[in-house]
């Protein structure tokens, strides 16, 4: 750009407002008049003004006595190349000798030689235009002399044409530089600096000043692309680069700028992705992350991996916070140890309740309704164990309902029935014997389960609670829509602890109402996690032990909430039990089965598990 500015300043000083009346650019002359440009420079036939006017030969006195001396003097000046500077130069002397003796052949031949030398000097000046700021003026001076010396000479006429073209090129360059200074590049092909510089190259192929102008125009377009990139308008940046690429062809400059801008764009995209991900880790950062994604999408190419990643992260965060569906985790307890193992179950929708005409369905399971969970949920992988409940009791001194009243309902092997038995509480197994730590805790009331969840919340600083009835059925079904959580009427092998036709009690008892042909090897609850997980990674929702949920009992689902929240009435005494147990009939193992039970109930078939909001 510095070269262009220098060229422009020189051109302004030497050629300000150049125009020609014959074959010239009259539009340029009008521009000059309008802008108060300096007097024009011309070599036209009828007009010559300062600073290069018509050449008038210096006066040379010729007499018969000095003719020979003048001839010798002219020849010497010609040999030195001193052609028109003063009266001692070759051309003034030769012109004077020609006037004195028009028929002198020697003088005529020497004048012809001098004219040829003059044209050679002019051509040398034209050739030096690209490197010498004074060269064009020299060419004009030669043209003025040549027009006076030999206006009809073919070589002179040809030279004057070359000067005209150089003048046109200089005028075009001047107009191009003016347009460029005003920011009128002409990238759309409708004038501007580019048109003028290309006209200059048509008048004078290879003109350095025009090529410098094109380079400057290209640089200006690249700069506009860079400024657009600074504003993160990469579509505009690419448009400017596309214009720039058509200025001088494939010289590598534009592609280098494109690589730089692409790199900056990629860096900005990565920055926005990282800002969005960082925002997701902050309290209430979801909206900020969405804002970063919106900014990223405005500048990213379609399908950009960073945009895809951030969109997925936001989608996950909107449903799962900092978790991922299927993720398994535990949380530290303030008094030491870890809480229950939790599994993040996916958000989604399901139809809650029994299907129309479902076998064994009761009125309490109707009307079926659609439930949607817009946010995921963490649910305990298994039922709460005796060991986990013991940690709670040890930390708080809590006394369960069965402890305070001194009995619970346990299994009696002799009669094969569930009977009331003294001194049975959460420490006992299904038969009233001491329970192993890895068994699901039994003989707990709804209030006992609720108290454990509250303690867990206080220990972890997170919101633990009993699941709602809708959450339990959603997790139990795990995407299934059939009568049972599996296809068909018989559980798959290893699916869970159910009443199986192959099961037998310690004394050899069997079930009168069981899944024919199924056996799980257990009579009474089995250690947690002993059977396969369902599609959501959860154990024993359909079997082992039935479980307390948060809802109050209602005889039907009429007027039930459709958001999946627990349906609770202040002061209600009856809560909902969900899921089959080791001693449940096949009808009670169905996905839609539900039961109302007094909140103070404790027995050998009911336990619980917790959920955690995420």
Coordinates of C-alpha atoms in Angstrom, one line a residue:
X1 CA 0.0 0.0 0.0
X2 CA 2.9 2.3 0.8
X3 CA 4.2 1.9 -2.8
X4 CA 0.7 2.9 -4.1
X5 CA 0.6 6.0 -2.0
X6 CA 4.0 7.1 -3.1
X7 CA 3.1 6.5 -6.7
X8 CA -0.1 8.4 -6.3
X9 CA 1.7 11.4 -4.8
X10 CA 4.2 11.5 -7.6
X11 CA 1.5 11.1 -10.2
X12 CA -0.5 14.0 -8.6
X13 CA 2.5 16.2 -8.7
X14 CA 3.5 15.5 -12.3
X15 CA 0.3 14.5 -14.1
X16 CA -2.5 16.1 -12.1
X17 CA -5.7 16.0 -14.2
X18 CA -4.1 14.5 -17.4
X19 CA -6.5 14.6 -20.4
X20 CA -6.6 14.6 -24.1
X21 CA -9.0 16.3 -26.4
X22 CA -8.5 13.8 -29.3
X23 CA -9.2 10.2 -28.1
X24 CA -8.9 11.3 -24.5
X25 CA -11.1 10.6 -21.4
X26 CA -13.5 13.5 -21.2
X27 CA -14.9 12.1 -18.0
X28 CA -11.6 12.5 -16.4
X29 CA -11.4 16.1 -17.4
X30 CA -14.8 16.7 -15.9
X31 CA -13.6 15.1 -12.7
X32 CA -10.7 17.4 -12.6
X33 CA -12.8 20.5 -13.2
X34 CA -15.2 19.4 -10.4
X35 CA -12.4 18.7 -7.9
X36 CA -10.2 21.7 -8.6
X37 CA -7.3 19.6 -10.0
X38 CA -4.1 21.2 -11.3
X39 CA -3.7 22.3 -15.0
X40 CA -3.6 19.4 -17.4
X41 CA -0.5 18.0 -19.1
X42 CA -0.9 17.1 -22.7
X43 CA 0.9 16.3 -25.9
X44 CA -2.1 16.8 -28.2
X45 CA -1.7 18.6 -31.4
X46 CA -3.6 21.8 -30.6
X47 CA -3.1 22.2 -26.9
X48 CA -0.1 22.4 -24.7
X49 CA -0.1 23.8 -21.2
X50 CA 2.3 24.0 -18.3
X51 CA 4.2 22.2 -17.0
X52 CA 5.1 20.6 -20.3
X53 CA 4.2 23.0 -23.1
X54 CA 5.1 23.0 -26.8
X55 CA 8.8 22.9 -27.4
X56 CA 10.3 26.0 -29.0
X57 CA 13.8 25.5 -30.4
X58 CA 16.4 27.9 -28.8
X59 CA 17.6 30.5 -31.4
X60 CA 20.8 29.5 -33.3
X61 CA 22.4 32.1 -35.6
X62 CA 23.6 30.5 -38.9
X63 CA 26.0 32.3 -41.3
X64 CA 28.0 31.1 -44.2
X65 CA 31.0 31.4 -42.0
X66 CA 29.8 29.1 -39.2
X67 CA 27.9 26.5 -41.1
X68 CA 30.7 24.0 -41.0
X69 CA 31.4 24.6 -37.4
X70 CA 27.7 24.2 -36.5
X71 CA 27.5 20.9 -38.4
X72 CA 30.5 19.6 -36.4
X73 CA 29.0 21.0 -33.2
X74 CA 25.6 19.2 -34.0
X75 CA 27.4 16.0 -34.7
X76 CA 29.3 16.1 -31.5
X77 CA 26.1 16.9 -29.5
X78 CA 24.3 14.0 -31.2
X79 CA 27.2 11.7 -30.3
X80 CA 26.8 12.8 -26.7
X81 CA 23.1 12.4 -26.7
X82 CA 22.5 16.1 -26.1
X83 CA 19.5 16.6 -28.3
X84 CA 17.3 19.5 -27.2
X85 CA 18.3 20.9 -23.8
X86 CA 19.7 24.3 -25.1
X87 CA 21.1 26.1 -28.1
X88 CA 24.2 23.9 -28.0
X89 CA 22.1 20.8 -28.4
X90 CA 21.9 18.9 -31.7
X91 CA 18.3 19.4 -32.7
X92 CA 18.2 23.3 -32.3
X93 CA 21.4 23.5 -34.4
X94 CA 20.1 21.1 -37.1
X95 CA 16.8 22.8 -37.3
X96 CA 18.5 26.1 -37.8
X97 CA 20.9 24.6 -40.5
X98 CA 17.8 23.1 -42.2
X99 CA 16.2 26.5 -42.4
X100 CA 19.4 28.0 -43.7
X101 CA 20.0 25.3 -46.3
X102 CA 16.9 23.2 -46.8
X103 CA 18.5 21.1 -49.5
X104 CA 21.7 20.2 -47.6
X105 CA 21.6 16.4 -47.7
X106 CA 24.2 16.1 -44.9
X107 CA 22.1 18.2 -42.5
X108 CA 19.0 16.3 -43.5
X109 CA 20.6 12.9 -42.8
X110 CA 22.0 14.2 -39.5
X111 CA 18.6 15.5 -38.5
X112 CA 17.1 12.1 -39.3
X113 CA 19.6 10.5 -37.0
X114 CA 18.9 13.0 -34.3
X115 CA 15.2 12.3 -34.6
X116 CA 15.8 8.6 -34.3
X117 CA 18.0 9.2 -31.2
X118 CA 15.2 11.4 -29.8
X119 CA 12.6 8.6 -30.2
X120 CA 15.1 6.2 -28.6
X121 CA 15.5 8.6 -25.6
X122 CA 11.7 8.8 -25.3
X123 CA 11.3 5.0 -25.4
X124 CA 14.0 4.7 -22.8
X125 CA 12.0 7.1 -20.6
X126 CA 8.8 5.1 -21.2
X127 CA 10.6 1.9 -20.3
X128 CA 11.7 3.5 -17.0
X129 CA 8.3 4.6 -15.9
X130 CA 7.9 1.7 -13.5
X131 CA 11.1 2.6 -11.6
X132 CA 11.7 6.3 -12.2
X133 CA 9.1 8.9 -11.0
X134 CA 10.4 11.5 -13.5
X135 CA 10.4 9.1 -16.5
X136 CA 6.9 9.9 -17.7
X137 CA 7.6 13.7 -17.6
X138 CA 10.8 13.0 -19.7
X139 CA 8.7 11.0 -22.2
X140 CA 6.3 13.9 -22.5
X141 CA 9.1 16.4 -23.0
X142 CA 10.5 14.1 -25.8
X143 CA 7.1 13.9 -27.3
X144 CA 6.8 17.7 -27.3
X145 CA 10.2 18.0 -29.0
X146 CA 9.4 15.2 -31.5
X147 CA 6.1 16.8 -32.5
X148 CA 8.0 20.1 -33.3
X149 CA 11.0 18.4 -35.1
X150 CA 9.3 15.8 -37.3
X151 CA 5.5 15.7 -36.7
X152 CA 4.9 13.6 -39.9
X153 CA 7.7 11.1 -39.3
X154 CA 6.2 7.6 -39.0
X155 CA 8.6 6.7 -36.1
X156 CA 7.6 9.9 -34.3
X157 CA 3.9 9.2 -34.9
X158 CA 4.4 5.7 -33.4
X159 CA 6.2 7.1 -30.4
X160 CA 3.5 9.7 -29.8
X161 CA 1.0 6.8 -29.8
X162 CA 3.1 5.0 -27.2
X163 CA 3.2 8.2 -25.1
X164 CA -0.6 8.5 -25.4
X165 CA -1.1 5.0 -24.1
X166 CA 1.3 5.7 -21.2
X167 CA -0.7 8.9 -20.5
X168 CA -4.0 6.9 -20.5
X169 CA -2.5 4.4 -18.2
X170 CA -1.3 7.1 -15.8
X171 CA -4.7 8.7 -15.9
X172 CA -6.4 5.4 -15.2
X173 CA -4.0 4.7 -12.4
X174 CA -4.7 8.1 -10.9
X175 CA -8.4 7.5 -11.0
X176 CA -7.9 4.0 -9.5
X177 CA -5.9 5.4 -6.6
X178 CA -8.5 8.0 -5.9
X179 CA -11.3 5.4 -5.9
X180 CA -9.2 3.2 -3.7
X181 CA -8.6 6.0 -1.3
X182 CA -12.3 6.5 -1.1
X183 CA -12.9 2.8 -0.5
X184 CA -14.5 2.2 -3.9
X185 CA -12.8 -1.0 -4.9
X186 CA -15.4 -2.0 -7.5
X187 CA -15.5 -5.7 -6.4
X188 CA -18.9 -6.1 -8.0
X189 CA -17.6 -5.3 -11.4
X190 CA -19.4 -1.9 -11.8
X191 CA -16.5 0.5 -11.8
X192 CA -14.3 1.5 -8.9
X193 CA -10.5 1.1 -8.5
X194 CA -10.4 -2.3 -10.1
X195 CA -11.8 -1.1 -13.4
X196 CA -9.4 1.8 -13.6
X197 CA -6.3 -0.4 -12.8
X198 CA -7.4 -2.9 -15.4
X199 CA -7.9 -0.2 -17.9
X200 CA -4.3 1.0 -17.2
X201 CA -3.0 -2.5 -17.9
X202 CA -4.9 -2.5 -21.2
X203 CA -3.2 0.8 -22.2
X204 CA 0.1 -0.4 -20.9
X205 CA 0.5 -4.1 -20.2
X206 CA 2.7 -4.9 -17.2
X207 CA 2.3 -1.4 -15.7
X208 CA 3.8 -1.7 -12.2
X209 CA 1.7 1.1 -10.8
X210 CA -1.5 -0.6 -12.0
X211 CA -0.3 -4.0 -10.6
X212 CA 0.5 -2.3 -7.3
X213 CA -3.0 -0.8 -7.4
X214 CA -4.5 -4.3 -7.9
X215 CA -2.4 -5.6 -5.0
X216 CA -3.7 -2.8 -2.9
X217 CA -7.3 -3.5 -3.9
X218 CA -6.8 -7.1 -3.0
X219 CA -5.3 -6.2 0.3
X220 CA -8.3 -3.9 1.1
X221 CA -10.7 -6.7 0.3
X222 CA -8.7 -9.1 2.5
X223 CA -8.8 -6.5 5.2
X224 CA -12.5 -6.2 4.9
X225 CA -12.7 -10.0 5.2
X226 CA -10.6 -9.8 8.4
X227 CA -12.8 -7.1 9.9
X228 CA -15.8 -9.2 9.1
X229 CA -14.1 -12.1 10.9
X230 CA -13.4 -9.9 13.8
X231 CA -17.2 -9.4 14.1
X232 CA -17.6 -13.2 13.6
X233 CA -19.4 -12.7 10.4
X234 CA -17.7 -15.4 8.5
X235 CA -20.2 -15.5 5.7
X236 CA -19.3 -11.9 4.9
X237 CA -15.6 -12.7 5.3
X238 CA -15.9 -15.5 2.7
X239 CA -17.7 -13.1 0.3
X240 CA -14.8 -10.6 0.6
X241 CA -12.2 -13.3 0.1
X242 CA -14.1 -14.5 -2.9
X243 CA -14.0 -11.0 -4.4
X244 CA -10.3 -10.7 -3.5
X245 CA -9.5 -14.0 -5.2
X246 CA -10.7 -12.6 -8.5
X247 CA -8.4 -9.6 -8.4
X248 CA -5.1 -11.1 -9.3
X249 CA -5.7 -14.8 -9.6
X250 CA -4.1 -17.6 -7.6
X251 CA -1.0 -16.0 -6.1
X252 CA -1.5 -17.5 -2.7
X253 CA -2.2 -14.3 -0.8
X254 CA -6.0 -14.8 -0.6
X255 CA -5.6 -18.5 0.3
X256 CA -3.2 -17.6 3.1
X257 CA -5.7 -15.1 4.4
X258 CA -8.5 -17.7 4.1
X259 CA -6.4 -20.2 6.1
X260 CA -5.9 -17.6 8.8
X261 CA -9.5 -16.7 9.0
X262 CA -10.6 -20.4 9.0
X263 CA -8.2 -20.9 11.9
X264 CA -9.6 -18.0 13.8
X265 CA -13.1 -19.2 13.1
X266 CA -12.3 -22.7 14.3
X267 CA -10.7 -21.2 17.4
X268 CA -13.8 -19.1 18.1
X269 CA -16.0 -22.2 17.6
X270 CA -13.9 -24.1 20.1
X271 CA -14.0 -21.2 22.5
X272 CA -17.8 -21.0 22.4
X273 CA -18.1 -24.7 22.8
X274 CA -15.8 -24.6 25.9
X275 CA -17.7 -21.6 27.3
X276 CA -21.0 -23.5 26.9
X277 CA -19.6 -26.6 28.5
X278 CA -18.2 -24.5 31.4
X279 CA -21.5 -22.8 31.8
X280 CA -23.3 -26.1 32.2
X281 CA -21.2 -26.9 35.3
X282 CA -22.5 -23.7 37.0
X283 CA -25.7 -23.1 38.9
X284 CA -28.3 -21.9 36.5
X285 CA -25.9 -22.1 33.6
X286 CA -28.2 -23.7 31.1
X287 CA -29.5 -20.4 29.6
X288 CA -25.9 -19.2 29.3
X289 CA -24.9 -22.4 27.5
X290 CA -27.8 -22.0 25.1
X291 CA -26.6 -18.5 24.4
X292 CA -23.1 -19.7 23.6
X293 CA -24.6 -22.4 21.3
X294 CA -26.7 -19.8 19.5
X295 CA -23.5 -17.8 18.9
X296 CA -21.7 -20.9 17.8
X297 CA -24.4 -21.9 15.3
X298 CA -24.3 -18.4 13.7
X299 CA -20.6 -18.9 12.7
X300 CA -20.2 -22.7 12.5
X301 CA -20.5 -24.7 9.2
X302 CA -23.4 -27.1 9.0
X303 CA -22.7 -30.2 11.0
X304 CA -19.7 -28.8 12.8
X305 CA -18.6 -31.3 15.5
X306 CA -18.2 -28.7 18.2
X307 CA -21.8 -27.5 17.6
X308 CA -23.0 -31.1 17.7
X309 CA -21.2 -31.7 20.9
X310 CA -22.4 -28.6 22.7
X311 CA -26.0 -29.2 21.5
X312 CA -25.8 -32.7 22.9
X313 CA -24.3 -31.5 26.1
X314 CA -27.1 -28.9 26.5
X315 CA -29.7 -31.5 25.7
X316 CA -28.2 -33.9 28.3
X317 CA -27.9 -31.1 30.8
X318 CA -31.5 -30.0 30.3
X319 CA -32.6 -33.5 31.2
X320 CA -29.9 -34.8 33.4
X321 CA -27.8 -31.9 34.8
X322 CA -24.2 -33.0 35.1
X323 CA -25.2 -36.7 34.7
X324 CA -25.6 -39.0 31.7
X325 CA -28.4 -41.5 31.2
X326 CA -27.3 -44.9 32.4
X327 CA -24.6 -43.4 34.7
X328 CA -24.1 -45.2 38.0
X329 CA -22.8 -43.2 41.0
X330 CA -22.7 -43.0 44.7
X331 CA -22.3 -40.0 46.9
X332 CA -20.3 -39.4 50.0
X333 CA -22.0 -39.2 53.4
X334 CA -21.0 -36.5 55.8
X335 CA -20.4 -39.0 58.6
X336 CA -18.3 -41.3 56.4
X337 CA -19.1 -44.0 53.9
X338 CA -21.1 -43.9 50.7
X339 CA -24.8 -43.7 49.9
X340 CA -26.8 -46.2 47.8
X341 CA -25.6 -46.9 44.3
X342 CA -27.8 -44.8 42.0
X343 CA -28.6 -45.2 38.3
X344 CA -29.6 -42.3 36.0
X345 CA -32.7 -43.4 34.1
X346 CA -33.6 -41.6 30.9
X347 CA -36.3 -39.0 30.5
X348 CA -39.2 -39.9 28.3
X349 CA -42.9 -40.8 28.3
X350 CA -45.0 -43.9 28.9
X351 CA -48.6 -44.9 29.3
X352 CA -49.3 -45.5 33.0
X353 CA -51.9 -48.1 34.1
X354 CA -53.5 -51.2 32.7
X355 CA -54.2 -51.6 29.1
X356 CA -57.9 -51.9 28.0
X357 CA -59.0 -55.4 28.6
X358 CA -55.8 -56.5 30.4
X359 CA -56.2 -59.8 32.2
X360 CA -56.3 -59.5 36.1
X361 CA -56.4 -55.7 36.0
X362 CA -58.5 -54.0 38.7
X363 CA -60.4 -50.7 38.7
X364 CA -57.6 -49.0 40.7
X365 CA -55.4 -49.4 37.6
X366 CA -57.7 -47.3 35.4
X367 CA -58.0 -45.0 33.5
X368 CA -54.6 -45.4 31.9
X369 CA -53.0 -42.1 31.0
X370 CA -49.9 -40.7 29.3
X371 CA -47.1 -39.5 31.6
X372 CA -44.1 -37.5 30.4
X373 CA -40.8 -36.9 32.3
X374 CA -38.9 -34.0 30.8
X375 CA -36.0 -34.6 33.1
X376 CA -34.1 -37.7 34.0
X377 CA -34.1 -39.2 37.5
X378 CA -31.5 -41.1 39.5
X379 CA -33.0 -44.2 41.1
X380 CA -31.4 -46.6 43.6
X381 CA -30.0 -49.6 41.7
X382 CA -31.5 -52.0 44.3
X383 CA -33.7 -51.9 47.3
X384 CA -32.2 -50.3 50.4
X385 CA -30.4 -53.0 52.3
X386 CA -30.3 -53.9 55.9
X387 CA -26.7 -52.7 56.1
X388 CA -27.6 -49.3 54.6
X389 CA -30.6 -48.9 57.0
X390 CA -28.4 -49.9 59.9
X391 CA -26.0 -47.0 59.1
X392 CA -28.9 -44.6 59.2
X393 CA -30.1 -46.0 62.6
X394 CA -26.6 -45.9 64.1
X395 CA -26.2 -42.3 63.0
X396 CA -29.5 -41.0 64.2
X397 CA -30.7 -43.3 66.9
X398 CA -33.9 -43.7 64.9
X399 CA -36.5 -46.3 66.2
X400 CA -38.6 -47.9 63.5
X401 CA -42.3 -48.5 63.8
X402 CA -41.9 -52.2 64.4
X403 CA -39.4 -51.6 67.1
X404 CA -41.7 -49.2 68.9
X405 CA -44.7 -51.5 68.8
X406 CA -42.7 -54.7 69.3
X407 CA -43.9 -56.8 66.4
X408 CA -44.2 -57.2 62.6
X409 CA -45.6 -59.6 60.1
X410 CA -43.3 -62.5 59.2
X411 CA -43.4 -65.8 57.3
X412 CA -44.3 -68.9 59.2
X413 CA -42.8 -72.0 57.6
X414 CA -45.1 -74.4 59.6
X415 CA -48.3 -72.9 58.3
X416 CA -47.0 -71.4 55.1
X417 CA -48.7 -68.1 56.1
X418 CA -47.6 -64.6 57.1
X419 CA -48.3 -64.2 60.8
X420 CA -47.8 -61.6 63.5
X421 CA -44.6 -62.2 65.4
X422 CA -43.1 -60.4 68.4
X423 CA -39.6 -58.8 68.4
X424 CA -39.4 -58.7 64.6
X425 CA -38.1 -55.4 63.1
X426 CA -35.8 -54.1 60.4
X427 CA -33.0 -56.3 61.7
X428 CA -35.0 -59.4 60.8
X429 CA -35.4 -61.4 57.6
X430 CA -38.7 -62.5 56.1
X431 CA -39.0 -65.3 58.7
X432 CA -38.1 -63.2 61.7
X433 CA -34.5 -64.4 61.9
X434 CA -31.4 -62.0 62.0
X435 CA -31.0 -60.6 58.5
X436 CA -27.8 -60.4 56.5
X437 CA -26.6 -57.0 55.6
X438 CA -27.0 -57.5 51.9
X439 CA -30.7 -58.4 52.1
X440 CA -33.4 -55.8 51.3
X441 CA -34.5 -54.2 54.5
X442 CA -38.0 -55.5 55.6
X443 CA -40.5 -54.7 58.3
X444 CA -40.3 -50.9 57.7
X445 CA -43.3 -48.6 57.5
X446 CA -43.8 -45.8 55.0
X447 CA -42.7 -43.4 57.6
X448 CA -39.5 -45.4 58.3
X449 CA -38.7 -45.3 54.6
X450 CA -39.4 -41.5 54.4
X451 CA -37.2 -40.9 57.4
X452 CA -34.3 -42.7 55.8
X453 CA -34.6 -40.6 52.6
X454 CA -34.6 -37.4 54.6
X455 CA -31.5 -38.5 56.5
X456 CA -29.8 -39.3 53.2
X457 CA -30.7 -35.9 51.9
X458 CA -29.1 -34.2 54.9
X459 CA -26.0 -36.4 54.6
X460 CA -25.4 -35.7 50.9
X461 CA -26.9 -32.2 50.5
X462 CA -29.0 -33.6 47.6
X463 CA -32.8 -34.2 47.3
X464 CA -33.4 -37.9 48.1
X465 CA -36.9 -39.2 48.5
X466 CA -39.3 -42.1 47.8
X467 CA -40.2 -42.4 44.1
X468 CA -43.6 -41.3 42.9
X469 CA -45.9 -44.1 41.8
X470 CA -45.5 -42.9 38.2
X471 CA -41.7 -42.9 38.5
X472 CA -41.8 -46.4 39.8
X473 CA -43.9 -47.8 37.1
X474 CA -41.9 -45.9 34.4
X475 CA -38.7 -47.4 35.7
X476 CA -40.3 -50.9 36.1
X477 CA -41.6 -51.0 32.6
X478 CA -38.3 -49.6 31.2
X479 CA -39.9 -49.0 27.8
X480 CA -42.1 -52.1 27.8
X481 CA -45.9 -51.9 27.1
X482 CA -46.8 -55.5 27.8
X483 CA -48.7 -57.0 30.8
X484 CA -45.4 -57.9 32.5
X485 CA -42.1 -56.0 32.3
X486 CA -41.1 -58.8 29.9
X487 CA -42.8 -60.3 26.8
X488 CA -45.0 -63.3 27.4
X489 CA -46.4 -64.8 30.5
X490 CA -43.3 -66.5 31.9
X491 CA -40.3 -64.5 33.2
X492 CA -37.1 -65.1 31.3
X493 CA -34.5 -67.1 33.2
X494 CA -32.7 -65.1 35.9
X495 CA -35.1 -62.1 35.5
X496 CA -35.9 -61.9 39.2
X497 CA -37.2 -63.4 42.4
X498 CA -40.8 -64.3 41.7
X499 CA -43.3 -67.0 42.8
X500 CA -42.0 -69.8 40.5
X501 CA -43.5 -73.2 39.9
X502 CA -40.1 -74.7 40.5
X503 CA -39.5 -72.8 43.8
X504 CA -39.6 -74.7 47.1
X505 CA -39.6 -73.6 50.8
X506 CA -37.1 -75.1 53.3
X507 CA -39.6 -77.7 54.2
X508 CA -40.6 -78.4 50.6
X509 CA -43.6 -76.2 50.2
X510 CA -44.5 -74.9 46.7
X511 CA -46.7 -72.1 45.4
X512 CA -50.3 -72.8 44.5
X513 CA -50.5 -69.7 42.2
X514 CA -47.1 -69.3 40.5
X515 CA -45.4 -68.9 37.1
X516 CA -45.4 -72.3 35.7
X517 CA -42.0 -73.7 34.9
X518 CA -40.1 -70.8 36.4
X519 CA -37.6 -71.1 39.3
X520 CA -35.2 -68.6 40.8
X521 CA -33.7 -70.7 43.6
X522 CA -35.0 -68.5 46.4
X523 CA -37.8 -68.7 49.0
X524 CA -38.0 -65.3 50.7
X525 CA -36.1 -62.2 49.6
X526 CA -32.7 -62.8 47.9
X527 CA -29.7 -60.6 48.4
X528 CA -30.0 -57.4 46.4
X529 CA -28.6 -57.4 42.9
X530 CA -28.8 -61.2 42.6
X531 CA -30.7 -61.2 39.4
X532 CA -30.3 -59.4 36.0
X533 CA -31.0 -55.7 35.6
X534 CA -33.8 -54.3 33.4
X535 CA -33.3 -52.1 30.4
X536 CA -32.6 -49.1 32.7
X537 CA -30.0 -50.9 34.7
X538 CA -32.2 -51.5 37.8
X539 CA -32.6 -54.7 39.9
X540 CA -35.7 -56.3 41.3
X541 CA -38.4 -53.7 40.6
X542 CA -40.8 -56.4 39.6
X543 CA -39.8 -58.9 42.3
X544 CA -37.9 -59.7 45.5
X545 CA -39.8 -57.2 47.6
X546 CA -42.7 -54.9 47.0
X547 CA -41.8 -51.2 47.7
X548 CA -43.3 -48.2 49.3
X549 CA -43.8 -45.1 47.0
X550 CA -44.5 -41.5 47.9
X551 CA -48.2 -41.4 46.8
X552 CA -51.3 -41.5 48.9
X553 CA -53.7 -44.2 47.9
X554 CA -56.6 -43.4 45.5
X555 CA -59.1 -45.9 44.3
X556 CA -58.6 -44.9 40.6
X557 CA -56.4 -42.6 38.5
X558 CA -59.2 -40.2 37.8
X559 CA -58.0 -36.6 38.4
X560 CA -54.5 -37.9 39.0
X561 CA -51.7 -35.5 38.0
X562 CA -50.2 -36.1 34.6
X563 CA -46.8 -34.8 35.3
X564 CA -45.4 -37.8 37.1
X565 CA -45.4 -36.1 40.5
X566 CA -46.6 -38.0 43.6
X567 CA -50.3 -37.7 44.2
X568 CA -50.4 -36.6 47.9
X569 CA -53.3 -35.5 50.1
X570 CA -52.5 -33.9 53.5
X571 CA -53.0 -36.3 56.4
X572 CA -53.6 -39.4 54.3
X573 CA -53.1 -42.6 56.2
X574 CA -52.9 -45.0 53.2
X575 CA -49.9 -45.1 50.9
X576 CA -49.2 -47.0 47.7
X577 CA -47.1 -50.2 47.4
X578 CA -45.8 -51.1 44.0
X579 CA -44.0 -54.0 42.4
X580 CA -44.3 -57.7 43.0
X581 CA -42.4 -59.6 45.7
X582 CA -41.0 -63.1 46.4
X583 CA -44.5 -64.0 47.6
X584 CA -46.7 -62.2 45.0
X585 CA -49.0 -64.0 42.6
X586 CA -48.4 -63.5 38.9
X587 CA -51.3 -61.1 38.8
X588 CA -49.6 -59.0 41.5
X589 CA -46.3 -59.0 39.4
X590 CA -47.9 -57.2 36.5
X591 CA -46.4 -53.8 35.6
X592 CA -49.7 -51.9 36.4
X593 CA -50.4 -53.7 39.7
X594 CA -50.8 -51.4 42.7
X595 CA -51.9 -51.8 46.3
X596 CA -53.1 -49.4 49.0
X597 CA -51.6 -50.1 52.5
X598 CA -51.7 -48.4 55.8
X599 CA -48.6 -46.3 56.2
X600 CA -47.9 -48.1 59.5
X601 CA -47.8 -51.5 57.9
X602 CA -44.7 -53.5 58.3
X603 CA -44.2 -57.0 56.9
X604 CA -41.9 -59.5 55.3
X605 CA -42.9 -58.5 51.7
X606 CA -42.4 -54.7 51.6
X607 CA -39.2 -52.7 51.5
X608 CA -38.3 -49.6 49.6
X609 CA -35.7 -47.8 47.4
X610 CA -35.0 -44.1 47.0
X611 CA -34.7 -41.7 44.1
X612 CA -32.6 -38.6 43.8
X613 CA -33.5 -35.5 41.8
X614 CA -30.9 -34.4 39.3

